[in-house]
mmCIF file of C-alpha atoms in Angstrom:
data_model
loop_
_atom_site.group_PDB
_atom_site.id
_atom_site.type_symbol
_atom_site.label_atom_id
_atom_site.label_comp_id
_atom_site.label_asym_id
_atom_site.label_seq_id
_atom_site.Cartn_x
_atom_site.Cartn_y
_atom_site.Cartn_z
ATOM 1 C CA MET A 1 0.000 0.000 0.000
ATOM 2 C CA LYS A 2 1.289 3.448 -0.853
ATOM 3 C CA GLN A 3 1.932 5.703 2.124
ATOM 4 C CA GLU A 4 1.746 9.421 1.414
ATOM 5 C CA PRO A 5 3.955 11.666 3.528
ATOM 6 C CA THR A 6 1.978 13.991 5.740
ATOM 7 C CA PRO A 7 3.599 17.174 7.001
ATOM 8 C CA ARG A 8 3.230 17.648 10.725
ATOM 9 C CA ARG A 9 1.504 20.765 11.966
ATOM 10 C CA ARG A 10 2.169 22.303 15.315
ATOM 11 C CA GLY A 11 -0.710 21.786 17.726
ATOM 12 C CA ARG A 12 -2.492 19.114 15.683
ATOM 13 C CA ALA A 13 -2.527 15.384 15.981
ATOM 14 C CA HIS A 14 -0.763 13.504 13.210
ATOM 15 C CA ALA A 15 -3.500 11.608 11.425
ATOM 16 C CA GLU A 16 -2.760 9.018 8.808
ATOM 17 C CA VAL A 17 -4.404 5.643 8.789
ATOM 18 C CA SER A 18 -3.912 2.799 6.384
ATOM 19 C CA PRO A 19 -6.641 0.280 7.229
ATOM 20 C CA GLY A 20 -5.253 -2.700 5.325
ATOM 21 C CA ALA A 21 -2.418 -3.579 3.026
ATOM 22 C CA ASP A 22 -4.749 -4.988 0.371
ATOM 23 C CA ASP A 23 -7.449 -2.322 0.156
ATOM 24 C CA GLY A 24 -5.324 0.604 -1.089
ATOM 25 C CA LEU A 25 -7.106 3.039 1.228
ATOM 26 C CA VAL A 26 -5.226 5.939 2.820
ATOM 27 C CA VAL A 27 -6.681 8.431 5.312
ATOM 28 C CA ARG A 28 -4.797 11.705 5.749
ATOM 29 C CA PRO A 29 -5.354 15.403 6.486
ATOM 30 C CA VAL A 30 -7.034 17.304 3.669
ATOM 31 C CA ARG A 31 -4.952 19.342 1.243
ATOM 32 C CA ARG A 32 -6.080 22.354 -0.757
ATOM 33 C CA GLY A 33 -5.889 20.258 -3.930
ATOM 34 C CA ASP A 34 -8.476 17.826 -2.503
ATOM 35 C CA LEU A 35 -11.268 20.398 -2.344
ATOM 36 C CA ASP A 36 -12.665 19.870 -5.845
ATOM 37 C CA GLN A 37 -13.165 16.185 -5.057
ATOM 38 C CA VAL A 38 -14.658 16.963 -1.616
ATOM 39 C CA ILE A 39 -17.065 19.443 -3.245
ATOM 40 C CA ALA A 40 -18.060 16.863 -5.870
ATOM 41 C CA ILE A 41 -18.798 14.206 -3.224
ATOM 42 C CA ASP A 42 -20.860 16.668 -1.189
ATOM 43 C CA ALA A 43 -22.765 17.825 -4.300
ATOM 44 C CA THR A 44 -23.650 14.207 -5.057
ATOM 45 C CA VAL A 45 -25.161 13.863 -1.580
ATOM 46 C CA THR A 46 -26.828 17.282 -1.231
ATOM 47 C CA GLY A 47 -27.577 18.181 -4.844
ATOM 48 C CA LEU A 48 -25.839 21.545 -4.363
ATOM 49 C CA GLU A 49 -22.331 22.694 -5.220
ATOM 50 C CA LYS A 50 -21.203 24.851 -2.288
ATOM 51 C CA ARG A 51 -17.744 26.000 -3.362
ATOM 52 C CA LYS A 52 -17.597 29.065 -1.042
ATOM 53 C CA TYR A 53 -18.784 27.027 1.923
ATOM 54 C CA TRP A 54 -16.117 24.363 1.407
ATOM 55 C CA ALA A 55 -13.383 26.979 0.960
ATOM 56 C CA SER A 56 -14.446 28.400 4.333
ATOM 57 C CA VAL A 57 -14.475 24.949 5.964
ATOM 58 C CA TYR A 58 -11.008 24.265 4.566
ATOM 59 C CA ARG A 59 -9.663 27.540 6.012
ATOM 60 C CA ARG A 60 -11.180 26.777 9.401
ATOM 61 C CA TYR A 61 -10.475 23.055 9.708
ATOM 62 C CA GLY A 62 -7.951 22.095 7.040
ATOM 63 C CA ALA A 63 -5.510 24.982 6.945
ATOM 64 C CA SER A 64 -5.802 25.986 10.593
ATOM 65 C CA ASP A 65 -3.302 25.142 13.302
ATOM 66 C CA ARG A 66 -6.052 24.918 15.922
ATOM 67 C CA SER A 67 -5.547 21.965 18.203
ATOM 68 C CA GLY A 68 -8.286 19.357 18.233
ATOM 69 C CA GLN A 69 -9.711 20.103 14.780
ATOM 70 C CA GLN A 70 -9.494 17.555 11.986
ATOM 71 C CA PHE A 71 -10.493 17.508 8.323
ATOM 72 C CA LEU A 72 -9.485 14.112 6.958
ATOM 73 C CA VAL A 73 -9.893 12.581 3.521
ATOM 74 C CA ALA A 74 -9.923 8.933 2.483
ATOM 75 C CA LEU A 75 -8.135 8.138 -0.765
ATOM 76 C CA ALA A 76 -8.420 5.053 -2.941
ATOM 77 C CA GLN A 77 -5.998 4.816 -5.847
ATOM 78 C CA GLY A 78 -5.082 8.475 -5.322
ATOM 79 C CA HIS A 79 -8.663 9.799 -5.498
ATOM 80 C CA VAL A 80 -10.688 11.245 -2.633
ATOM 81 C CA VAL A 81 -13.513 8.815 -1.897
ATOM 82 C CA GLY A 82 -14.672 10.246 1.412
ATOM 83 C CA PHE A 83 -14.059 12.766 4.150
ATOM 84 C CA VAL A 84 -14.771 13.459 7.800
ATOM 85 C CA ILE A 85 -14.599 16.747 9.700
ATOM 86 C CA GLY A 86 -14.711 17.150 13.435
ATOM 87 C CA GLU A 87 -13.136 18.545 16.537
ATOM 88 C CA VAL A 88 -12.603 17.931 20.204
ATOM 89 C CA ARG A 89 -14.242 20.549 22.358
ATOM 90 C CA ASP A 90 -15.301 21.179 25.918
ATOM 91 C CA TRP A 91 -18.875 20.553 26.821
ATOM 92 C CA GLU A 92 -20.929 22.621 29.254
ATOM 93 C CA PHE A 93 -20.689 22.745 33.030
ATOM 94 C CA GLY A 94 -17.190 21.358 33.399
ATOM 95 C CA SER A 95 -17.743 18.104 31.541
ATOM 96 C CA PRO A 96 -14.623 16.586 29.977
ATOM 97 C CA PRO A 97 -13.803 17.383 26.346
ATOM 98 C CA CYS A 98 -15.395 15.130 23.753
ATOM 99 C CA GLY A 99 -15.270 14.592 20.019
ATOM 100 C CA TRP A 100 -17.808 16.047 17.590
ATOM 101 C CA VAL A 101 -18.165 14.871 13.996
ATOM 102 C CA PHE A 102 -20.144 17.361 11.971
ATOM 103 C CA ALA A 103 -19.574 16.129 8.425
ATOM 104 C CA ILE A 104 -18.936 12.716 6.965
ATOM 105 C CA ASP A 105 -19.465 11.642 3.357
ATOM 106 C CA VAL A 106 -18.371 8.627 1.354
ATOM 107 C CA HIS A 107 -18.614 8.253 -2.405
#
């Protein structure tokens, strides 16, 4: 299975998962060049192409150095086939931090 190098960002967890040697699937942080494929997957699901929205999401979750935020893509044979976006945040009234997934799509 091909492993793609992922640059480390200060304050963010290093996320790269390769589920199995035979499936050719790689999960890594989103890159600017992935956005067209992310937009296409979302448009298939929602029926709307939201280019400005996804540029904003990329700036906030993909290009940001904020700790706890993740925008990951799944690639098969070098093509984006899915994505997930989420973050770890504090809950109310002193509860411990927990993870929130607010977008997940698979082609």
